[in-house]
Amino acid sequence: NAGVMQNPRHLVRRRGQEARLRCSPMKGHSHVYWYRQLPEEGLKFMVYLQKENIIDESGMPKERFSAEFPKEGPSILRIQQVVRGDSAAYFCASSRLASGSFDEQFFGPGTRLTVL
Amino acid sequence: RKEVEQDPGPFNVPEGATVAFNCTYSNSASQSFFWYRQDCRKEPKLLMSVYSSGNEDGRFTAQLNRASQYISLLIRDSKLSDSATYLCVVDDNQGGKLIFGQGTELSVKP
């Protein structure tokens, strides 16, 4: 049973380009969460998605960031017009059960984004 | 005030030492509490859940005091392999969102 998969593992972009980060949850998991870890800081929640629905995007920056989890395929975190401050590790997690009946979130290996 | 606050590190201890990490959280409605471990900025991995009655897993003991909104982790007989950053994590009681502390780095020396 493969774990949470993220790709690419490392991504380098120049300022103003777009970054697309992909996350495939564990088999049987339909809940996906994205977290960001800035250098020397803890993980910060960004967004919580279920298939075709955004449940909680309270941690997403208001501009340039979007996320989706389509019916088919991986979840995508998209950052438009990247700036140096977007350089961070972006972790995806998945869980099996809905919130309320808390289930462990399993984390992927992360995508390390570097903006030049 | 930070939502989850941990002891600032790093902790440098010799092998065999006992080390304790402390954590406080601000949301009294939080229902689920955890300690995660993160190695060299790899992905966080669940170390243990924390229950009001306290729980133990081998050399690791976790305690929760809801009245004080305080969580602790005790590591006995520390090993070199325990060197990592320990993350105190709580849920926000509004969904699946986890709130992470900034982490406390532990370095166990021979």
CSV table of C-alpha atoms in Angstrom, one decimal, chain B:
chain,number,residue,atom,x,y,z
B,1,ARG,CA,-0.2,34.4,21.5
B,2,LYS,CA,0.7,31.4,19.3
B,3,GLU,CA,-1.9,28.7,18.9
B,4,VAL,CA,0.5,26.0,19.9
B,5,GLU,CA,3.7,27.0,21.8
B,6,GLN,CA,6.6,24.7,22.5
B,7,ASP,CA,9.8,24.9,24.5
B,8,PRO,CA,12.4,26.7,22.4
B,9,GLY,CA,15.3,24.3,21.6
B,10,PRO,CA,17.6,22.9,20.9
B,11,PHE,CA,18.0,20.2,23.6
B,12,ASN,CA,21.4,18.6,23.7
B,13,VAL,CA,21.5,15.5,25.9
B,14,PRO,CA,23.8,12.5,26.3
B,15,GLU,CA,22.6,9.0,25.5
B,16,GLY,CA,20.6,7.5,28.3
B,17,ALA,CA,19.3,10.8,29.5
B,18,THR,CA,15.6,11.6,30.2
B,19,VAL,CA,14.3,14.6,28.4
B,20,ALA,CA,10.9,16.3,28.7
B,21,PHE,CA,9.2,18.5,26.2
B,22,ASN,CA,6.4,20.9,27.1
B,23,CYS,CA,3.7,22.4,25.0
B,24,THR,CA,0.7,24.7,25.6
B,25,TYR,CA,-2.3,25.4,23.3
B,26,SER,CA,-4.7,28.2,23.1
B,27,ASN,CA,-7.9,26.7,21.8
B,28,SER,CA,-9.8,25.2,24.7
B,29,ALA,CA,-12.2,23.5,22.2
B,30,SER,CA,-9.4,21.3,20.7
B,31,GLN,CA,-10.2,17.6,21.1
B,32,SER,CA,-7.3,15.7,19.6
B,33,PHE,CA,-3.6,16.0,20.6
B,34,PHE,CA,-0.5,14.5,19.1
B,35,TRP,CA,3.2,14.4,19.1
B,36,TYR,CA,4.8,14.1,15.7
B,37,ARG,CA,8.5,13.7,14.9
B,38,GLN,CA,10.2,15.3,12.0
B,39,ASP,CA,13.7,14.3,10.8
B,40,CYS,CA,15.9,16.7,8.8
B,41,ARG,CA,12.9,18.5,7.4
B,42,LYS,CA,11.4,15.3,6.0
B,43,GLU,CA,7.7,14.7,6.4
B,44,PRO,CA,6.3,14.7,9.9
B,45,LYS,CA,5.4,11.3,11.3
B,46,LEU,CA,3.0,10.5,14.1
B,47,LEU,CA,4.9,9.5,17.2
B,48,MET,CA,1.8,9.2,19.5
B,49,SER,CA,-1.6,10.5,20.2
B,50,VAL,CA,-2.1,12.1,23.6
B,51,TYR,CA,-5.0,11.2,25.9
B,52,SER,CA,-6.3,12.8,29.1
B,53,SER,CA,-5.4,9.7,31.0
B,54,GLY,CA,-1.9,9.8,29.8
B,55,ASN,CA,-0.3,7.2,27.6
B,56,GLU,CA,2.9,5.3,27.3
B,57,ASP,CA,4.6,3.7,24.4
B,58,GLY,CA,7.9,2.1,25.3
B,59,ARG,CA,10.3,4.8,26.3
B,60,PHE,CA,7.8,7.6,25.5
B,61,THR,CA,5.2,8.9,27.8
B,62,ALA,CA,2.7,11.6,26.9
B,63,GLN,CA,0.5,13.6,29.2
B,64,LEU,CA,-2.4,16.0,28.7
B,65,ASN,CA,-3.8,18.5,31.1
B,66,ARG,CA,-7.0,20.0,29.6
B,67,ALA,CA,-7.5,22.5,32.5
B,68,SER,CA,-4.1,24.0,31.9
B,69,GLN,CA,-4.1,23.4,28.2
B,70,TYR,CA,-0.8,21.7,28.5
B,71,ILE,CA,0.8,18.7,26.8
B,72,SER,CA,4.1,17.0,27.6
B,73,LEU,CA,6.3,14.3,26.2
B,74,LEU,CA,8.8,12.4,28.2
B,75,ILE,CA,11.6,10.4,26.6
B,76,ARG,CA,13.5,8.0,28.8
B,77,ASP,CA,16.8,6.3,28.1
B,78,SER,CA,17.3,8.5,25.0
B,79,LYS,CA,19.0,6.9,22.0
B,80,LEU,CA,21.0,8.5,19.2
B,81,SER,CA,18.2,7.7,16.9
B,82,ASP,CA,15.8,9.9,18.9
B,83,SER,CA,17.6,13.0,17.5
B,84,ALA,CA,14.9,14.8,15.6
B,85,THR,CA,12.5,17.7,15.9
B,86,TYR,CA,9.4,17.0,18.0
B,87,LEU,CA,6.2,18.7,17.0
B,88,CYS,CA,3.3,19.3,19.3
B,89,VAL,CA,0.1,19.2,17.3
B,90,VAL,CA,-3.6,19.9,18.1
B,91,ASP,CA,-6.8,19.9,16.0
B,92,ASP,CA,-8.8,23.1,15.7
B,93,ASN,CA,-12.1,21.3,16.4
B,94,GLN,CA,-13.6,22.8,13.2
B,95,GLY,CA,-12.5,20.2,10.7
B,96,GLY,CA,-9.5,18.2,9.9
B,97,LYS,CA,-7.1,21.0,10.2
B,98,LEU,CA,-4.0,20.4,12.4
B,99,ILE,CA,-2.2,23.2,14.2
B,100,PHE,CA,1.5,22.6,14.7
B,101,GLY,CA,3.9,24.1,17.2
B,102,GLN,CA,7.2,25.4,15.9
B,103,GLY,CA,9.0,22.2,17.1
B,104,THR,CA,11.7,21.5,19.6
B,105,GLU,CA,14.9,20.1,18.3
B,106,LEU,CA,16.5,17.2,20.2
B,107,SER,CA,20.1,16.2,19.7
B,108,VAL,CA,21.3,13.0,21.5
B,109,LYS,CA,25.1,12.7,21.7
B,110,PRO,CA,27.2,9.6,22.4
